[in-house]
Amino acid sequence: MAPTSEILTAERILEATEEVLRRHGPAKATVVDVARALGVSHGSVYRHFRTKAALREAVTKRWLDRTSGQLSGIAAADDRVPEDRLRDWLAALFAAKRRKAGEDPELFATYMVLTDENGSAVGEHITDLESQLTRIIQAGVENGDFAATDPEASARAVFQATGRFHDPSYAREWKQPGIEGDFAAVMDLLVRGLRP
């Protein structure tokens, strides 16, 4: 039985939108396609998301938030040594991005287009990730493991220095032989630079 607009939720719309984007790509996917996939009128979708752009931004934010959510637990693990948290956090970020690019390349390509359209969602995502890094580096400063005079600036620098391993524009490189060794070398260099 087709769902009705009374039980239609924003989350269900976002799930359907993701599937429609996977099937049709960002250029051809429409709100009508999303509504059809849900068995509702396109007006029902517009009650939750006022415009197609708002729907696309919400699905982009949802996709980016999945990565942030996975990493937040590592950043918040105050009972762990900051250096280990930093290494684990960066490794988890790299693994999450590689997984997204490798397991669902069509959807990953779609999200590349959507993230270009939705600079505010991407900016908020980067701010969140840098905030998580700041928390880890600040903990390292507080217990004497790191000597950063400005943990926030150091977090930004670490994030930027590791861009090759999480910025989607480098996705083609993530399958290259030796990428894990390159990642380990960059991480070792960054950690040595943070130590007193």
PDB file of C-alpha atoms in Angstrom:
ATOM      1  CA  MET A   1       0.000   0.000   0.000  1.00  0.00           C
ATOM      2  CA  ALA A   2       1.342   3.435  -0.912  1.00  0.00           C
ATOM      3  CA  PRO A   3       2.153   5.709   2.000  1.00  0.00           C
ATOM      4  CA  THR A   4      -0.041   8.718   2.666  1.00  0.00           C
ATOM      5  CA  SER A   5       1.004  12.284   3.336  1.00  0.00           C
ATOM      6  CA  GLU A   6      -0.155  11.901   6.967  1.00  0.00           C
ATOM      7  CA  ILE A   7       2.692   9.471   7.691  1.00  0.00           C
ATOM      8  CA  LEU A   8       5.187  11.137   5.420  1.00  0.00           C
ATOM      9  CA  THR A   9       8.250  12.332   7.329  1.00  0.00           C
ATOM     10  CA  ALA A  10      11.231  14.423   6.318  1.00  0.00           C
ATOM     11  CA  GLU A  11      13.473  11.402   6.946  1.00  0.00           C
ATOM     12  CA  ARG A  12      11.452   9.203   4.569  1.00  0.00           C
ATOM     13  CA  ILE A  13      11.594  11.929   1.933  1.00  0.00           C
ATOM     14  CA  LEU A  14      15.367  12.197   2.313  1.00  0.00           C
ATOM     15  CA  GLU A  15      15.768   8.414   2.016  1.00  0.00           C
ATOM     16  CA  ALA A  16      13.664   8.400  -1.144  1.00  0.00           C
ATOM     17  CA  THR A  17      15.552  11.392  -2.523  1.00  0.00           C
ATOM     18  CA  GLU A  18      18.831   9.588  -2.016  1.00  0.00           C
ATOM     19  CA  GLU A  19      17.521   6.583  -3.955  1.00  0.00           C
ATOM     20  CA  VAL A  20      16.154   8.791  -6.753  1.00  0.00           C
ATOM     21  CA  LEU A  21      19.493  10.596  -6.978  1.00  0.00           C
ATOM     22  CA  ARG A  22      21.301   7.257  -7.133  1.00  0.00           C
ATOM     23  CA  ARG A  23      19.054   6.115 -10.004  1.00  0.00           C
ATOM     24  CA  HIS A  24      18.722   9.305 -12.032  1.00  0.00           C
ATOM     25  CA  GLY A  25      21.654  11.488 -11.025  1.00  0.00           C
ATOM     26  CA  PRO A  26      21.426  15.098  -9.892  1.00  0.00           C
ATOM     27  CA  ALA A  27      20.708  16.547 -13.334  1.00  0.00           C
ATOM     28  CA  LYS A  28      17.601  14.424 -13.987  1.00  0.00           C
ATOM     29  CA  ALA A  29      16.206  13.774 -10.497  1.00  0.00           C
ATOM     30  CA  THR A  30      13.063  15.785  -9.779  1.00  0.00           C
ATOM     31  CA  VAL A  31      10.735  16.324  -6.848  1.00  0.00           C
ATOM     32  CA  VAL A  32       8.066  14.537  -8.895  1.00  0.00           C
ATOM     33  CA  ASP A  33      10.378  11.484  -9.054  1.00  0.00           C
ATOM     34  CA  VAL A  34      10.775  11.588  -5.265  1.00  0.00           C
ATOM     35  CA  ALA A  35       7.020  11.905  -4.758  1.00  0.00           C
ATOM     36  CA  ARG A  36       6.380   9.037  -7.175  1.00  0.00           C
ATOM     37  CA  ALA A  37       8.861   6.842  -5.277  1.00  0.00           C
ATOM     38  CA  LEU A  38       6.953   7.598  -2.070  1.00  0.00           C
ATOM     39  CA  GLY A  39       3.511   7.173  -3.618  1.00  0.00           C
ATOM     40  CA  VAL A  40       2.463  10.740  -2.754  1.00  0.00           C
ATOM     41  CA  SER A  41       1.870  13.987  -4.620  1.00  0.00           C
ATOM     42  CA  HIS A  42       4.781  16.338  -5.175  1.00  0.00           C
ATOM     43  CA  GLY A  43       2.849  18.867  -3.074  1.00  0.00           C
ATOM     44  CA  SER A  44       3.255  16.519  -0.101  1.00  0.00           C
ATOM     45  CA  VAL A  45       7.026  16.663  -0.546  1.00  0.00           C
ATOM     46  CA  TYR A  46       6.915  20.459  -0.819  1.00  0.00           C
ATOM     47  CA  ARG A  47       5.125  20.632   2.547  1.00  0.00           C
ATOM     48  CA  HIS A  48       8.338  19.324   4.124  1.00  0.00           C
ATOM     49  CA  PHE A  49      10.843  21.006   1.805  1.00  0.00           C
ATOM     50  CA  ARG A  50       9.684  24.285   0.290  1.00  0.00           C
ATOM     51  CA  THR A  51      11.916  24.077  -2.798  1.00  0.00           C
ATOM     52  CA  LYS A  52      13.896  21.554  -4.786  1.00  0.00           C
ATOM     53  CA  ALA A  53      17.042  23.371  -3.657  1.00  0.00           C
ATOM     54  CA  ALA A  54      16.015  22.987   0.004  1.00  0.00           C
ATOM     55  CA  LEU A  55      15.471  19.262  -0.528  1.00  0.00           C
ATOM     56  CA  ARG A  56      18.855  18.884  -2.214  1.00  0.00           C
ATOM     57  CA  GLU A  57      20.550  20.833   0.569  1.00  0.00           C
ATOM     58  CA  ALA A  58      18.866  18.692   3.230  1.00  0.00           C
ATOM     59  CA  VAL A  59      19.939  15.448   1.576  1.00  0.00           C
ATOM     60  CA  THR A  60      23.494  16.801   1.264  1.00  0.00           C
ATOM     61  CA  LYS A  61      23.530  17.790   4.930  1.00  0.00           C
ATOM     62  CA  ARG A  62      22.216  14.364   5.919  1.00  0.00           C
ATOM     63  CA  TRP A  63      25.007  12.705   3.945  1.00  0.00           C
ATOM     64  CA  LEU A  64      27.698  14.903   5.481  1.00  0.00           C
ATOM     65  CA  ASP A  65      26.242  14.509   8.989  1.00  0.00           C
ATOM     66  CA  ARG A  66      26.708  10.747   8.783  1.00  0.00           C
ATOM     67  CA  THR A  67      30.460  11.237   8.639  1.00  0.00           C
ATOM     68  CA  SER A  68      30.433  13.861  11.411  1.00  0.00           C
ATOM     69  CA  GLY A  69      28.389  11.555  13.607  1.00  0.00           C
ATOM     70  CA  GLN A  70      30.782   8.658  13.141  1.00  0.00           C
ATOM     71  CA  LEU A  71      33.725  10.824  14.125  1.00  0.00           C
ATOM     72  CA  SER A  72      32.152  12.632  17.068  1.00  0.00           C
ATOM     73  CA  GLY A  73      32.446   9.579  19.304  1.00  0.00           C
ATOM     74  CA  ILE A  74      36.194   9.458  18.771  1.00  0.00           C
ATOM     75  CA  ALA A  75      36.542  13.184  19.445  1.00  0.00           C
ATOM     76  CA  ALA A  76      34.494  12.883  22.639  1.00  0.00           C
ATOM     77  CA  ALA A  77      36.423   9.903  24.066  1.00  0.00           C
ATOM     78  CA  ASP A  78      38.122  11.990  26.747  1.00  0.00           C
ATOM     79  CA  ASP A  79      39.306   8.861  28.546  1.00  0.00           C
ATOM     80  CA  ARG A  80      41.684   8.048  25.671  1.00  0.00           C
ATOM     81  CA  VAL A  81      45.140   9.468  24.957  1.00  0.00           C
ATOM     82  CA  PRO A  82      44.765  12.486  22.642  1.00  0.00           C
ATOM     83  CA  GLU A  83      47.416  11.273  20.191  1.00  0.00           C
ATOM     84  CA  ASP A  84      45.560   7.968  19.781  1.00  0.00           C
ATOM     85  CA  ARG A  85      42.274   9.838  19.369  1.00  0.00           C
ATOM     86  CA  LEU A  86      43.806  12.102  16.742  1.00  0.00           C
ATOM     87  CA  ARG A  87      45.216   9.162  14.794  1.00  0.00           C
ATOM     88  CA  ASP A  88      41.968   7.206  15.072  1.00  0.00           C
ATOM     89  CA  TRP A  89      39.874  10.240  14.103  1.00  0.00           C
ATOM     90  CA  LEU A  90      41.922  10.966  10.979  1.00  0.00           C
ATOM     91  CA  ALA A  91      41.984   7.274  10.011  1.00  0.00           C
ATOM     92  CA  ALA A  92      38.202   7.045  10.490  1.00  0.00           C
ATOM     93  CA  LEU A  93      37.648  10.149   8.351  1.00  0.00           C
ATOM     94  CA  PHE A  94      39.804   8.725   5.570  1.00  0.00           C
ATOM     95  CA  ALA A  95      38.079   5.321   5.816  1.00  0.00           C
ATOM     96  CA  ALA A  96      34.601   6.875   5.741  1.00  0.00           C
ATOM     97  CA  LYS A  97      35.366   8.934   2.651  1.00  0.00           C
ATOM     98  CA  ARG A  98      37.001   5.984   0.871  1.00  0.00           C
ATOM     99  CA  ARG A  99      34.051   3.763   1.732  1.00  0.00           C
ATOM    100  CA  LYS A 100      31.560   6.273   0.346  1.00  0.00           C
ATOM    101  CA  ALA A 101      33.545   6.674  -2.865  1.00  0.00           C
ATOM    102  CA  GLY A 102      34.162   2.954  -3.331  1.00  0.00           C
ATOM    103  CA  GLU A 103      30.905   1.312  -2.268  1.00  0.00           C
ATOM    104  CA  ASP A 104      28.480   3.590  -4.075  1.00  0.00           C
ATOM    105  CA  PRO A 105      30.348   5.514  -6.790  1.00  0.00           C
ATOM    106  CA  GLU A 106      27.156   6.745  -8.477  1.00  0.00           C
ATOM    107  CA  LEU A 107      25.836   8.292  -5.290  1.00  0.00           C
ATOM    108  CA  PHE A 108      29.286   9.645  -4.435  1.00  0.00           C
ATOM    109  CA  ALA A 109      29.450  11.382  -7.833  1.00  0.00           C
ATOM    110  CA  THR A 110      25.978  12.772  -7.221  1.00  0.00           C
ATOM    111  CA  TYR A 111      27.013  14.146  -3.854  1.00  0.00           C
ATOM    112  CA  MET A 112      30.055  15.775  -5.437  1.00  0.00           C
ATOM    113  CA  VAL A 113      27.614  17.800  -7.558  1.00  0.00           C
ATOM    114  CA  LEU A 114      25.326  18.515  -4.608  1.00  0.00           C
ATOM    115  CA  THR A 115      28.128  19.648  -2.317  1.00  0.00           C
ATOM    116  CA  ASP A 116      29.235  22.116  -4.990  1.00  0.00           C
ATOM    117  CA  GLU A 117      25.680  23.509  -4.981  1.00  0.00           C
ATOM    118  CA  ASN A 118      25.372  23.630  -1.201  1.00  0.00           C
ATOM    119  CA  GLY A 119      28.299  25.591   0.105  1.00  0.00           C
ATOM    120  CA  SER A 120      26.608  26.353   3.422  1.00  0.00           C
ATOM    121  CA  ALA A 121      26.080  22.661   4.219  1.00  0.00           C
ATOM    122  CA  VAL A 122      29.691  21.911   3.325  1.00  0.00           C
ATOM    123  CA  GLY A 123      30.928  24.890   5.346  1.00  0.00           C
ATOM    124  CA  GLU A 124      28.962  23.749   8.395  1.00  0.00           C
ATOM    125  CA  HIS A 125      30.339  20.231   7.957  1.00  0.00           C
ATOM    126  CA  ILE A 126      33.931  21.460   7.808  1.00  0.00           C
ATOM    127  CA  THR A 127      33.355  23.691  10.835  1.00  0.00           C
ATOM    128  CA  ASP A 128      32.012  20.696  12.764  1.00  0.00           C
ATOM    129  CA  LEU A 129      34.968  18.510  11.789  1.00  0.00           C
ATOM    130  CA  GLU A 130      37.472  21.216  12.708  1.00  0.00           C
ATOM    131  CA  SER A 131      35.671  21.666  16.037  1.00  0.00           C
ATOM    132  CA  GLN A 132      36.077  17.958  16.749  1.00  0.00           C
ATOM    133  CA  LEU A 133      39.777  18.184  15.915  1.00  0.00           C
ATOM    134  CA  THR A 134      40.097  21.241  18.152  1.00  0.00           C
ATOM    135  CA  ARG A 135      38.629  19.256  21.039  1.00  0.00           C
ATOM    136  CA  ILE A 136      41.210  16.506  20.565  1.00  0.00           C
ATOM    137  CA  ILE A 137      44.148  18.905  20.248  1.00  0.00           C
ATOM    138  CA  GLN A 138      42.965  20.966  23.227  1.00  0.00           C
ATOM    139  CA  ALA A 139      42.880  17.787  25.331  1.00  0.00           C
ATOM    140  CA  GLY A 140      46.428  17.057  24.224  1.00  0.00           C
ATOM    141  CA  VAL A 141      47.544  20.543  25.225  1.00  0.00           C
ATOM    142  CA  GLU A 142      45.854  20.226  28.613  1.00  0.00           C
ATOM    143  CA  ASN A 143      47.602  16.955  29.451  1.00  0.00           C
ATOM    144  CA  GLY A 144      50.973  18.021  27.996  1.00  0.00           C
ATOM    145  CA  ASP A 145      50.988  15.699  24.958  1.00  0.00           C
ATOM    146  CA  PHE A 146      50.711  18.578  22.477  1.00  0.00           C
ATOM    147  CA  ALA A 147      52.316  22.018  22.511  1.00  0.00           C
ATOM    148  CA  ALA A 148      49.904  23.891  20.244  1.00  0.00           C
ATOM    149  CA  THR A 149      49.573  27.517  21.320  1.00  0.00           C
ATOM    150  CA  ASP A 150      46.303  27.858  19.405  1.00  0.00           C
ATOM    151  CA  PRO A 151      44.424  24.526  19.264  1.00  0.00           C
ATOM    152  CA  GLU A 152      41.807  25.920  16.882  1.00  0.00           C
ATOM    153  CA  ALA A 153      44.422  27.105  14.359  1.00  0.00           C
ATOM    154  CA  SER A 154      46.277  23.813  14.758  1.00  0.00           C
ATOM    155  CA  ALA A 155      43.069  21.879  14.092  1.00  0.00           C
ATOM    156  CA  ARG A 156      42.494  23.863  10.899  1.00  0.00           C
ATOM    157  CA  ALA A 157      46.074  23.191   9.833  1.00  0.00           C
ATOM    158  CA  VAL A 158      45.763  19.450  10.517  1.00  0.00           C
ATOM    159  CA  PHE A 159      42.497  19.333   8.579  1.00  0.00           C
ATOM    160  CA  GLN A 160      43.989  21.188   5.632  1.00  0.00           C
ATOM    161  CA  ALA A 161      47.222  19.177   5.685  1.00  0.00           C
ATOM    162  CA  THR A 162      45.280  15.920   5.458  1.00  0.00           C
ATOM    163  CA  GLY A 163      42.957  17.116   2.681  1.00  0.00           C
ATOM    164  CA  ARG A 164      44.336  14.574   0.210  1.00  0.00           C
ATOM    165  CA  PHE A 165      42.811  11.870   2.390  1.00  0.00           C
ATOM    166  CA  HIS A 166      39.317  13.288   2.882  1.00  0.00           C
ATOM    167  CA  ASP A 167      38.619  15.973   0.291  1.00  0.00           C
ATOM    168  CA  PRO A 168      36.415  14.292  -2.343  1.00  0.00           C
ATOM    169  CA  SER A 169      38.330  15.989  -5.158  1.00  0.00           C
ATOM    170  CA  TYR A 170      41.148  13.514  -4.401  1.00  0.00           C
ATOM    171  CA  ALA A 171      38.904  10.434  -4.541  1.00  0.00           C
ATOM    172  CA  ARG A 172      40.680   8.982  -7.590  1.00  0.00           C
ATOM    173  CA  GLU A 173      43.908   8.829  -5.592  1.00  0.00           C
ATOM    174  CA  TRP A 174      42.363   6.852  -2.733  1.00  0.00           C
ATOM    175  CA  LYS A 175      42.654   3.585  -4.677  1.00  0.00           C
ATOM    176  CA  GLN A 176      46.282   4.062  -5.667  1.00  0.00           C
ATOM    177  CA  PRO A 177      48.921   1.694  -4.337  1.00  0.00           C
ATOM    178  CA  GLY A 178      50.822   3.223  -1.476  1.00  0.00           C
ATOM    179  CA  ILE A 179      48.063   5.592  -0.342  1.00  0.00           C
ATOM    180  CA  GLU A 180      47.989   4.017   3.128  1.00  0.00           C
ATOM    181  CA  GLY A 181      51.739   4.572   3.483  1.00  0.00           C
ATOM    182  CA  ASP A 182      51.354   8.179   2.378  1.00  0.00           C
ATOM    183  CA  PHE A 183      48.580   8.651   4.923  1.00  0.00           C
ATOM    184  CA  ALA A 184      50.671   7.128   7.731  1.00  0.00           C
ATOM    185  CA  ALA A 185      53.653   9.350   6.834  1.00  0.00           C
ATOM    186  CA  VAL A 186      51.549  12.522   6.878  1.00  0.00           C
ATOM    187  CA  MET A 187      49.931  11.519  10.161  1.00  0.00           C
ATOM    188  CA  ASP A 188      53.329  10.789  11.783  1.00  0.00           C
ATOM    189  CA  LEU A 189      54.660  14.145  10.617  1.00  0.00           C
ATOM    190  CA  LEU A 190      51.626  16.019  11.982  1.00  0.00           C
ATOM    191  CA  VAL A 191      51.749  14.272  15.349  1.00  0.00           C
ATOM    192  CA  ARG A 192      55.485  14.974  15.687  1.00  0.00           C
ATOM    193  CA  GLY A 193      54.766  18.628  14.914  1.00  0.00           C
ATOM    194  CA  LEU A 194      52.161  18.830  17.666  1.00  0.00           C
ATOM    195  CA  ARG A 195      54.363  17.326  20.374  1.00  0.00           C
ATOM    196  CA  PRO A 196      56.268  19.565  22.828  1.00  0.00           C
TER     197      PRO A 196
END
